[in-house]
Coordinates of C-alpha atoms in Angstrom, one line a residue:
R1 CA -64.8 -63.2 202.5
G2 CA -64.4 -61.1 198.9
E3 CA -64.1 -61.7 195.1
Q4 CA -61.9 -64.4 194.5
I5 CA -59.1 -64.6 191.2
R6 CA -58.2 -68.0 189.9
K7 CA -56.1 -69.3 187.1
I8 CA -57.1 -72.2 185.3
E9 CA -55.7 -74.5 182.3
V10 CA -58.0 -76.3 179.8
A11 CA -56.2 -79.2 177.6
P12 CA -57.1 -79.1 174.1
K13 CA -58.7 -82.1 172.0
R14 CA -56.0 -84.3 170.5
G15 CA -56.3 -84.4 166.5
T16 CA -57.8 -87.7 165.1
I17 CA -56.0 -89.6 162.7
Y18 CA -57.7 -91.0 159.5
D19 CA -56.6 -93.6 156.8
R20 CA -56.3 -92.3 153.5
N21 CA -59.9 -92.9 153.1
L22 CA -60.8 -91.0 156.7
Q23 CA -61.4 -94.2 158.0
K24 CA -60.6 -93.2 161.7
L25 CA -58.0 -94.8 163.1
A26 CA -57.2 -92.8 166.3
I27 CA -59.9 -90.9 168.0
N28 CA -60.9 -89.2 171.5
I29 CA -63.3 -90.7 174.1
P30 CA -64.3 -89.2 177.3
S31 CA -63.0 -90.4 180.5
Y32 CA -62.9 -90.0 184.2
S33 CA -59.9 -89.4 186.4
L34 CA -60.3 -89.9 190.1
Y35 CA -58.9 -87.9 193.0
A36 CA -59.3 -87.8 196.2
R37 CA -59.0 -84.7 198.7
P38 CA -57.2 -86.3 201.5
Q39 CA -58.0 -83.9 204.3
K40 CA -61.6 -84.2 203.8
I41 CA -61.4 -88.3 204.4
S42 CA -62.1 -89.0 207.9
N43 CA -61.5 -93.0 207.4
P44 CA -58.9 -93.7 204.7
K45 CA -58.4 -97.2 205.7
Q46 CA -62.3 -97.4 205.2
V47 CA -62.3 -95.5 201.6
A48 CA -59.2 -97.5 200.3
T49 CA -61.3 -101.2 201.3
L50 CA -63.7 -99.9 199.3
L51 CA -62.5 -98.6 196.2
A52 CA -59.4 -101.0 195.8
P53 CA -61.5 -103.6 194.4
L54 CA -63.0 -100.9 191.6
L55 CA -60.0 -100.2 190.9
K56 CA -57.8 -103.3 190.9
T57 CA -55.1 -102.6 193.0
K58 CA -54.1 -102.9 196.7
S59 CA -56.2 -101.1 199.5
S60 CA -52.5 -100.6 201.3
L61 CA -51.4 -98.2 198.2
L62 CA -54.7 -96.5 198.2
R63 CA -54.7 -96.0 202.2
N64 CA -50.9 -94.1 201.5
K65 CA -52.4 -92.1 198.9
L66 CA -55.0 -90.9 201.0
E67 CA -53.2 -90.3 204.1
Q68 CA -50.7 -88.0 202.6
K69 CA -50.7 -84.6 203.6
Q70 CA -52.0 -82.9 200.5
I71 CA -54.9 -80.6 199.3
F72 CA -55.5 -83.1 196.1
V73 CA -53.9 -86.6 195.0
W74 CA -54.5 -88.6 191.8
L75 CA -56.0 -92.1 192.4
K76 CA -56.5 -93.5 188.9
R77 CA -56.3 -91.4 185.9
K78 CA -58.6 -92.2 182.9
L79 CA -61.5 -94.3 184.0
P80 CA -64.4 -95.4 181.8
L81 CA -67.9 -94.4 182.5
S82 CA -68.8 -97.8 184.2
Q83 CA -66.6 -97.3 186.7
K84 CA -67.1 -93.9 187.6
K85 CA -70.8 -94.8 188.3
Q86 CA -69.9 -97.7 190.3
I87 CA -67.5 -95.4 192.2
E88 CA -70.5 -92.4 192.6
N89 CA -72.9 -95.3 194.3
L90 CA -70.7 -95.4 197.1
N91 CA -71.3 -91.6 197.8
L92 CA -67.6 -91.2 199.5
E93 CA -66.6 -87.7 200.9
G94 CA -63.5 -86.6 199.7
I95 CA -63.6 -88.2 196.3
G96 CA -64.1 -86.7 193.0
F97 CA -63.7 -86.8 189.2
V98 CA -62.3 -84.8 186.4
E99 CA -63.5 -85.2 183.0
E100 CA -60.6 -86.2 180.5
S101 CA -60.0 -87.0 177.1
N102 CA -58.6 -90.6 176.5
R103 CA -56.9 -91.8 173.3
F104 CA -58.7 -94.7 171.9
Y105 CA -58.0 -96.6 168.9
P106 CA -61.3 -98.2 167.6
Q107 CA -59.4 -100.8 165.1
K108 CA -57.2 -101.7 167.9
E109 CA -54.5 -103.7 166.6
L110 CA -54.5 -102.3 162.8
A111 CA -51.7 -100.1 161.7
S112 CA -50.4 -100.0 165.5
H113 CA -46.8 -99.8 164.4
V114 CA -47.6 -96.6 162.2
L115 CA -49.8 -95.1 164.9
G116 CA -48.3 -95.7 168.2
F117 CA -49.2 -94.6 171.4
V118 CA -49.9 -91.7 173.9
G119 CA -49.3 -91.3 177.5
V120 CA -51.8 -91.0 180.3
D121 CA -51.5 -87.0 179.8
N122 CA -52.0 -87.4 176.2
Q123 CA -48.2 -87.4 175.2
G124 CA -47.1 -88.7 171.9
L125 CA -44.6 -91.9 173.0
A126 CA -44.4 -93.6 169.5
G127 CA -45.4 -93.7 165.9
V128 CA -47.1 -91.0 164.0
E129 CA -48.6 -90.2 167.7
F130 CA -44.8 -88.8 168.6
F131 CA -43.7 -87.5 165.6
Y132 CA -46.4 -85.4 165.1
D133 CA -46.9 -84.6 168.7
N134 CA -46.9 -80.9 168.1
E135 CA -49.3 -80.6 165.4
L136 CA -51.7 -83.5 166.9
K137 CA -51.7 -81.8 171.0
G138 CA -53.2 -78.5 170.0
Q139 CA -52.5 -75.6 172.4
R140 CA -53.3 -75.3 176.0
G141 CA -55.6 -72.7 177.1
H142 CA -55.2 -70.6 179.7
F143 CA -57.3 -68.4 181.9
W144 CA -57.9 -65.9 184.7
I145 CA -61.1 -66.4 186.5
R146 CA -63.2 -64.4 188.8
R147 CA -65.5 -65.7 191.6
D148 CA -67.5 -64.1 193.9
A149 CA -68.2 -64.2 197.5
L150 CA -70.2 -67.3 197.4
G151 CA -67.5 -69.2 194.8
Y152 CA -69.5 -68.8 191.8
E153 CA -67.6 -67.5 188.7
I154 CA -68.5 -63.9 187.4
P155 CA -70.2 -63.5 184.4
F156 CA -68.4 -62.8 181.3
A157 CA -65.4 -61.7 183.7
R158 CA -63.1 -64.3 182.1
E159 CA -59.8 -63.3 180.6
I160 CA -57.6 -65.2 178.4
L161 CA -54.0 -65.7 179.0
Q162 CA -53.6 -68.0 176.4
T163 CA -56.2 -69.1 173.3
L164 CA -57.2 -72.9 173.7
V165 CA -56.1 -74.6 170.4
P166 CA -57.8 -78.0 169.3
G167 CA -54.9 -80.2 167.9
K168 CA -54.9 -80.5 164.3
D169 CA -56.0 -83.8 162.4
L170 CA -53.6 -86.0 160.1
V171 CA -54.5 -88.0 157.1
L172 CA -52.7 -91.2 157.0
T173 CA -50.8 -92.8 153.2
I174 CA -52.1 -95.9 154.9
D175 CA -55.0 -97.9 153.4
S176 CA -56.9 -99.9 156.4
V177 CA -58.3 -102.4 153.4
I178 CA -54.8 -103.2 152.4
Q179 CA -53.7 -102.9 155.7
S180 CA -56.6 -105.0 157.0
I181 CA -55.3 -107.8 153.8
V182 CA -51.7 -107.5 155.1
E183 CA -52.4 -108.3 158.3
E184 CA -54.7 -111.5 157.6
E185 CA -52.1 -112.7 155.6
L186 CA -49.0 -112.1 158.1
A187 CA -51.1 -113.6 160.8
I188 CA -51.6 -117.0 158.7
A189 CA -48.0 -116.8 158.0
L190 CA -47.1 -116.9 161.2
K191 CA -48.9 -119.9 161.9
E192 CA -47.9 -121.6 159.2
T193 CA -44.3 -120.9 159.8
Q194 CA -43.9 -121.0 163.3
A195 CA -41.6 -118.1 163.0
K196 CA -40.4 -115.6 165.6
S197 CA -42.1 -112.8 163.5
V198 CA -43.3 -112.2 160.3
E199 CA -43.5 -108.2 158.8
A200 CA -44.6 -106.8 155.5
L201 CA -44.3 -103.1 154.1
F202 CA -46.3 -101.8 150.6
M203 CA -45.8 -98.8 148.9
D204 CA -47.1 -96.9 145.5
P205 CA -43.8 -97.1 144.0
H206 CA -44.6 -93.4 142.1
T207 CA -45.5 -91.1 145.1
G208 CA -43.6 -93.1 148.1
E209 CA -46.7 -93.4 150.0
I210 CA -46.9 -96.4 152.5
L211 CA -49.7 -97.8 151.7
A212 CA -49.5 -100.6 154.7
L213 CA -47.0 -101.5 157.5
S214 CA -47.4 -104.5 159.7
R215 CA -45.5 -106.9 161.7
R216 CA -47.0 -110.2 163.9
P217 CA -46.8 -110.2 166.8
S218 CA -47.9 -106.8 167.3
Y219 CA -50.1 -105.1 169.9
D220 CA -52.9 -103.2 170.7
P221 CA -51.9 -99.5 171.6
N222 CA -55.4 -99.0 173.7
H223 CA -53.3 -101.6 176.2
Y224 CA -49.5 -101.4 174.7
R225 CA -48.2 -101.2 178.6
D226 CA -49.9 -105.4 178.2
Y227 CA -47.3 -105.9 175.5
P228 CA -43.3 -106.3 175.4
A229 CA -41.1 -103.5 173.8
S230 CA -40.4 -105.9 171.0
A231 CA -43.7 -106.3 170.0
Q232 CA -44.1 -102.1 170.1
K233 CA -41.0 -101.9 168.3
N234 CA -41.5 -101.0 164.4
H235 CA -39.0 -103.0 163.1
L236 CA -39.4 -102.2 159.7
I237 CA -37.7 -98.8 159.5
Q238 CA -35.9 -99.7 163.6
S239 CA -34.4 -102.6 162.8
I240 CA -31.6 -103.8 160.3
Y241 CA -30.9 -107.2 158.8
E242 CA -28.7 -108.7 155.9
P243 CA -30.9 -108.6 153.0
G244 CA -29.5 -111.7 151.2
S245 CA -30.1 -112.3 147.4
T246 CA -32.8 -109.4 147.5
F247 CA -29.7 -107.0 147.1
K248 CA -28.4 -108.8 143.7
V249 CA -31.0 -106.6 142.3
A250 CA -28.5 -103.5 143.3
T251 CA -25.7 -105.2 142.0
A252 CA -27.5 -106.0 138.9
S253 CA -28.4 -102.8 138.7
V254 CA -24.6 -101.3 139.0
L255 CA -23.2 -103.9 136.2
L256 CA -26.4 -103.0 133.7
E257 CA -26.0 -99.1 134.5
E258 CA -21.9 -99.5 133.9
D259 CA -22.2 -101.5 130.7
L260 CA -20.3 -104.6 132.2
V261 CA -22.2 -107.6 130.9
D262 CA -23.3 -108.7 127.3
M263 CA -26.9 -109.8 127.8
K264 CA -25.2 -113.1 125.1
E265 CA -22.5 -114.0 127.5
R266 CA -22.7 -117.2 129.4
I267 CA -21.0 -117.5 133.0
F268 CA -20.2 -120.8 134.3
C269 CA -21.4 -121.8 137.6
E270 CA -19.7 -124.3 139.5
N271 CA -21.0 -125.4 143.0
T272 CA -18.4 -123.7 144.8
L273 CA -16.0 -120.8 144.6
R274 CA -12.7 -120.1 146.8
I275 CA -11.7 -116.7 147.3
A276 CA -9.1 -115.5 149.6
D277 CA -10.4 -118.0 152.7
H278 CA -13.9 -118.1 152.0
V279 CA -15.9 -120.9 150.1
F280 CA -19.1 -119.6 148.1
H281 CA -21.7 -122.2 147.7
D282 CA -25.0 -121.8 145.3
W283 CA -27.9 -122.9 146.7
K284 CA -28.3 -125.4 144.5
E285 CA -26.2 -127.5 142.0
F286 CA -26.4 -125.5 138.4
N287 CA -23.0 -126.6 137.4
T288 CA -23.3 -125.4 133.7
D289 CA -22.8 -122.1 132.0
L290 CA -26.1 -119.7 132.8
D291 CA -26.6 -115.6 131.3
F292 CA -27.2 -113.1 133.0
Y293 CA -31.2 -113.1 133.2
T294 CA -30.9 -116.9 134.3
I295 CA -28.4 -115.9 136.7
V296 CA -31.2 -113.3 138.0
Q297 CA -33.8 -115.4 137.5
D298 CA -32.6 -118.8 139.3
S299 CA -30.9 -116.6 141.9
S300 CA -27.2 -118.1 141.4
D301 CA -24.8 -116.4 144.0
I302 CA -21.7 -118.1 141.8
G303 CA -22.7 -116.4 138.4
M304 CA -23.5 -113.0 140.3
I305 CA -20.0 -112.9 142.1
K306 CA -18.3 -113.6 139.0
L307 CA -20.1 -110.7 137.3
A308 CA -19.8 -108.5 140.3
S309 CA -15.6 -108.8 140.0
R310 CA -15.9 -106.7 137.0
I311 CA -17.0 -103.8 139.1
N312 CA -14.4 -101.4 141.0
N313 CA -14.7 -101.4 144.5
D314 CA -15.1 -97.2 144.8
I315 CA -17.4 -97.1 142.3
F316 CA -19.6 -100.4 143.7
F317 CA -19.7 -98.4 147.1
Q318 CA -20.5 -95.2 145.8
Y319 CA -23.8 -97.2 144.0
I320 CA -24.7 -98.6 147.1
K321 CA -24.5 -95.2 148.8
H322 CA -26.2 -93.6 145.8
F323 CA -29.0 -96.1 146.2
G324 CA -29.7 -95.2 149.7
F325 CA -28.3 -97.5 151.7
G326 CA -26.5 -96.5 154.9
T327 CA -28.7 -93.4 155.0
R328 CA -32.0 -92.4 156.7
T329 CA -34.9 -92.7 154.1
G330 CA -36.3 -89.6 155.6
V331 CA -39.7 -91.2 156.1
D332 CA -42.0 -89.5 159.0
L333 CA -41.8 -92.1 161.6
P334 CA -39.4 -91.8 164.8
G335 CA -36.5 -94.4 165.3
E336 CA -35.2 -94.8 161.4
E337 CA -32.2 -96.8 161.4
K338 CA -29.6 -96.2 158.8
G339 CA -28.3 -99.4 158.3
I340 CA -24.5 -100.4 157.7
V341 CA -22.3 -100.2 154.7
R342 CA -18.9 -99.9 155.3
S343 CA -16.4 -98.0 152.7
S344 CA -14.4 -99.6 150.6
S345 CA -11.2 -98.9 151.8
S346 CA -11.8 -101.0 154.6
W347 CA -13.0 -104.4 152.5
S348 CA -11.2 -106.9 152.4
L349 CA -11.1 -109.3 149.4
T350 CA -14.1 -111.3 150.6
D351 CA -16.3 -108.4 151.1
P352 CA -16.9 -107.5 147.2
P353 CA -18.2 -110.6 146.7
C354 CA -20.4 -110.9 149.9
I355 CA -22.2 -108.0 149.4
A356 CA -22.8 -108.7 145.8
I357 CA -25.4 -111.2 146.8
G358 CA -26.4 -109.1 150.4
Q359 CA -24.1 -110.4 153.1
G360 CA -22.2 -108.3 154.8
I361 CA -24.5 -105.4 154.6
A362 CA -27.3 -104.4 156.6
V363 CA -30.4 -102.4 155.5
T364 CA -34.0 -101.8 157.0
P365 CA -36.8 -103.4 155.1
L366 CA -37.8 -99.4 154.3
Q367 CA -34.7 -99.2 152.4
I368 CA -34.8 -102.0 150.5
V369 CA -38.5 -101.4 149.3
T370 CA -37.9 -97.5 148.8
F371 CA -34.8 -98.7 146.7
L372 CA -37.2 -101.3 144.6
S373 CA -39.8 -98.7 144.1
A374 CA -36.8 -96.3 142.5
A375 CA -35.6 -99.6 140.4
I376 CA -39.0 -100.5 138.9
N377 CA -40.3 -96.7 138.3
G378 CA -37.5 -95.8 135.7
G379 CA -35.2 -94.8 138.5
R380 CA -36.6 -92.2 140.6
L381 CA -35.8 -92.7 144.4
L382 CA -38.2 -91.3 146.6
R383 CA -38.6 -90.4 150.1
P384 CA -41.2 -92.7 151.7
Y385 CA -43.8 -91.1 153.9
V386 CA -47.2 -92.0 156.1
V387 CA -49.0 -88.9 156.4
R388 CA -50.7 -87.4 153.2
A389 CA -52.3 -84.2 155.0
I390 CA -52.4 -82.2 158.0
L391 CA -55.8 -80.8 158.4
E392 CA -57.6 -77.7 160.6
P393 CA -60.4 -79.6 162.8
G394 CA -62.9 -77.9 160.5
G395 CA -61.4 -80.1 157.8
R396 CA -59.3 -77.3 155.5
I397 CA -56.0 -78.7 154.7
I398 CA -53.1 -76.9 156.1
K399 CA -50.3 -78.8 155.1
K400 CA -50.0 -81.7 151.7
N401 CA -46.9 -84.0 151.7
N402 CA -46.7 -84.5 148.3
P403 CA -43.9 -87.0 146.5
H404 CA -40.6 -85.6 147.0
L405 CA -37.8 -86.8 144.3
V406 CA -34.5 -87.7 146.7
R407 CA -32.5 -88.0 143.3
T408 CA -32.6 -90.0 140.0
I409 CA -30.3 -93.6 140.6
I410 CA -30.2 -95.3 137.4
S411 CA -31.7 -94.6 133.7
D412 CA -34.9 -96.0 132.6
S413 CA -33.2 -98.4 130.2
T414 CA -32.0 -99.9 133.2
S415 CA -35.1 -99.9 134.6
S416 CA -37.1 -101.5 132.1
M417 CA -34.7 -104.3 131.7
L418 CA -34.9 -104.9 135.5
R419 CA -38.5 -105.3 135.3
E420 CA -38.3 -107.8 132.9
F421 CA -35.3 -109.5 134.6
L422 CA -37.9 -109.7 138.0
K423 CA -40.7 -110.4 136.0
G424 CA -38.7 -113.7 134.8
V425 CA -38.1 -114.6 138.8
V426 CA -41.7 -115.4 139.2
D427 CA -42.5 -116.2 135.8
G428 CA -40.1 -119.1 135.9
G429 CA -37.3 -118.5 138.4
T430 CA -37.4 -118.8 142.3
G431 CA -40.2 -116.6 142.7
K432 CA -42.9 -118.5 141.2
R433 CA -45.0 -118.9 144.5
A434 CA -45.0 -115.3 144.2
G435 CA -47.4 -115.4 140.8
V436 CA -51.1 -114.1 140.6
S437 CA -53.5 -115.4 138.0
G438 CA -54.6 -112.8 135.7
Y439 CA -51.2 -110.5 136.4
F440 CA -47.7 -110.6 135.8
V441 CA -45.7 -110.4 139.0
G442 CA -42.2 -109.3 139.1
G443 CA -39.9 -109.7 142.5
K444 CA -37.3 -111.6 144.0
T445 CA -36.6 -114.0 146.3
G446 CA -33.7 -114.0 149.8
T447 CA -32.6 -116.4 152.0
A448 CA -30.4 -115.1 154.9
Q449 CA -28.4 -116.2 157.5
I450 CA -28.6 -114.2 161.0
P451 CA -25.1 -113.2 162.0
L452 CA -23.7 -114.3 165.0
S453 CA -24.2 -111.6 167.6
G454 CA -20.5 -110.6 168.5
A455 CA -18.3 -112.9 166.5
R456 CA -17.9 -113.8 163.2
G457 CA -19.8 -116.3 161.4
Y458 CA -23.6 -116.9 161.1
A459 CA -26.1 -118.7 163.5
E460 CA -26.5 -122.4 162.6
G461 CA -30.2 -123.2 161.7
R462 CA -31.4 -119.9 161.8
Y463 CA -33.0 -117.7 158.6
I464 CA -34.7 -114.6 157.3
S465 CA -36.4 -115.4 154.7
S466 CA -37.9 -112.7 152.0
F467 CA -39.8 -111.9 149.0
M468 CA -39.8 -108.4 147.3
G469 CA -41.9 -107.6 144.5
F470 CA -44.0 -105.5 142.9
A471 CA -47.5 -105.9 140.5
P472 CA -48.5 -105.5 137.8
V473 CA -45.2 -105.5 135.7
G474 CA -46.7 -103.3 132.9
S475 CA -47.7 -100.4 134.9
P476 CA -46.6 -100.9 138.7
K477 CA -49.1 -99.9 141.3
V478 CA -47.8 -101.6 144.2
A479 CA -44.1 -102.4 145.6
G480 CA -43.5 -104.4 148.9
I481 CA -42.0 -106.8 150.5
V482 CA -42.7 -110.3 153.2
I483 CA -40.0 -111.3 155.5
I484 CA -40.2 -114.2 157.4
K485 CA -37.8 -114.4 160.7
E486 CA -36.4 -117.6 162.2
P487 CA -39.0 -120.0 160.4
T488 CA -39.6 -123.4 161.7
G489 CA -39.1 -126.0 159.4
A490 CA -38.7 -124.8 155.5
Y491 CA -36.8 -121.7 155.4
W492 CA -36.3 -120.6 151.7
G493 CA -37.8 -117.5 150.6
G494 CA -39.5 -118.7 147.5
E495 CA -40.8 -121.4 149.2
I496 CA -42.6 -119.6 152.7
A497 CA -42.5 -115.6 152.3
A498 CA -43.6 -115.5 147.9
P499 CA -46.8 -116.8 148.4
V500 CA -47.4 -114.6 151.1
F501 CA -46.8 -112.1 148.9
G502 CA -48.5 -113.7 146.4
R503 CA -51.4 -113.9 148.4
I504 CA -51.4 -110.2 149.2
I505 CA -51.3 -109.1 145.8
R506 CA -54.0 -111.3 144.5
R507 CA -56.7 -109.6 147.2
A508 CA -55.1 -106.1 146.7
L509 CA -55.3 -105.4 142.9
P510 CA -58.7 -106.3 142.6
Y511 CA -59.4 -103.6 145.4
M512 CA -57.2 -101.1 143.9
N513 CA -59.2 -101.6 141.1
V514 CA -56.2 -102.8 138.8
L515 CA -57.3 -104.4 135.7
P516 CA -55.7 -108.1 134.7
E517 CA -53.2 -107.9 132.2
D518 CA -52.5 -111.1 131.1
E519 CA -54.4 -111.5 127.7
K520 CA -56.3 -114.9 129.0
W521 CA -58.0 -113.6 132.0
V522 CA -59.4 -110.4 130.5
K523 CA -63.0 -111.2 130.1
V524 CA -64.6 -110.1 126.5
S525 CA -68.2 -109.1 126.8

C-alpha cells in the first residue's frame, strides 16, 4: 500500500456573544459525538443493549443503526465528557468519538428571546444566532492531507484548499443587570396576576439601543426542544396586539402638531357616545367638562374621540404611518411583524374614533416603544437595535452599529408638551402606581380587549393590560413597556402593569447612575 491523499474538513469555532459590558451570554464548550462503524461490530444487539441506558434511548433504535450497511453512522451528537467516559469504560469495538464544539448559554434563560439558539450542527435557528449566523459561524477549513503507507500524516505536506476562519464575536446592547431586573419582576408579575403571559421591553430613547427584552413564560436555549414554540417565540417583535389607550399618545401628538386643540378649552365627557352603530363608553363616569391635559391624564375615551374628530382622516392615516406604525422598525432580529394599519380610504364612520383610542389598529410592543422614544426625545424616530458591535476573535472592532435616525416625526415643542402630559398621568392620573420615589416618571396606561378570532367584536373577559413609560422626565434615560396578557382578576393597566413598570424603574435607575431629580430626595452633604 502506497501514499494516500485525503480531503478533510474542519469546523470553525462559533463566535462568542457578549452583553454590552462584555459578560458572556453564548459560548462554546467541548462535546463528544458518538459514532459507530457497523462493519466492525460483531454483535449489534449486545452493543445496543449496553449503550441504550447511557444514551437514554431504545435499544431497538440503536440496533437498527448498528445493523446498517454503512461505513459510518452517528449514534448521538454532542455528549458531555461524563457520558463519554461512561461509554469508553465499556471498551466496545467499532465505537468512537469525534470532539465537536457545543453551544452553551451560561445564563440559561437570560435574554433567551434575543439570543435565540442553534441546531445540532451549530447553525443559528432563532434570535441573533439566526440573524447574525453568517458572522458568527465563520468559514470551514478544507485541507488535502497526505498519509504514508502506515496511515500516518506526512508532516508539512498539508495543502490548504480553504482557510479556516473562526466566527466573529457579537457585543449586544442588552445590559445583563437590567435584563435580570426585568426578568425577576416579570416572574413576580406572572405569579401575582395569574396571566397567560407577561412581557417587557426597555430601550435607550436617545439611541434606539434595546437594554432589555423579556417574556414569561420563557425558555432555556440550552434545551430549547423541551419547550413549546409559543415559549420560544419573541412576541415583542413577532406578535401584534391592539394597543388600547397607550395609542392616545399618538393621537395627542397629531392634535398638538396640527394645532387642533386649545389648552384652555374644556370638552364635555359624557358617559356614552354613539357614532353610527357603535356606542363608546368611558372607563369611569366623568360626566363633566375636561381640558386636554386631564383627558390624557385620566384617559377619557369620550374626550379623546371628540378631539380626534377634528383630524382629517387622510392626515390622521399619514401621521400614523409617519410615526412608524404599519411598517417594520428594521430591528436586527428575525421575524419582525409590521402590524396592521388599514388605509384611510377603507375607513368607516367608526374607524377614526376607534383608532384614536387604540382599537382597530394592531402594533408590536417594539413599534410602540420606538414611537414613545421619539415622542419624548425631541421627535427623533430611531431604528432599534440589539447588536452594538461585531468583533474579530482578537477583539478588534470590525463593525459598530450606531444610532440611526429614520426621520423626525414631531417638533421639539410637541415633544416637550408630551413629556409634561405623560408626567401628569403618573403624578395624578391613571398611572400613579408607576411612580418612583425621587424620580419624575412619565407614561400612559392601556387596557384593551382581545379581538375575536375570525369574527367581529371582542372576546368577553379577555384583556391585555399595559403601561408604557419613561424616566426621568427631565432627561429620559430609559423608555419601555410592560404588557400583561389575559390576567386573572384585576385587568386595568394602571392597576397591574404600572406597578411592574415602577418596580423595574426603581431598581434600574440607581444602577444606571441616574441621580434623583425630585429635590426632596436629593441628600445635601
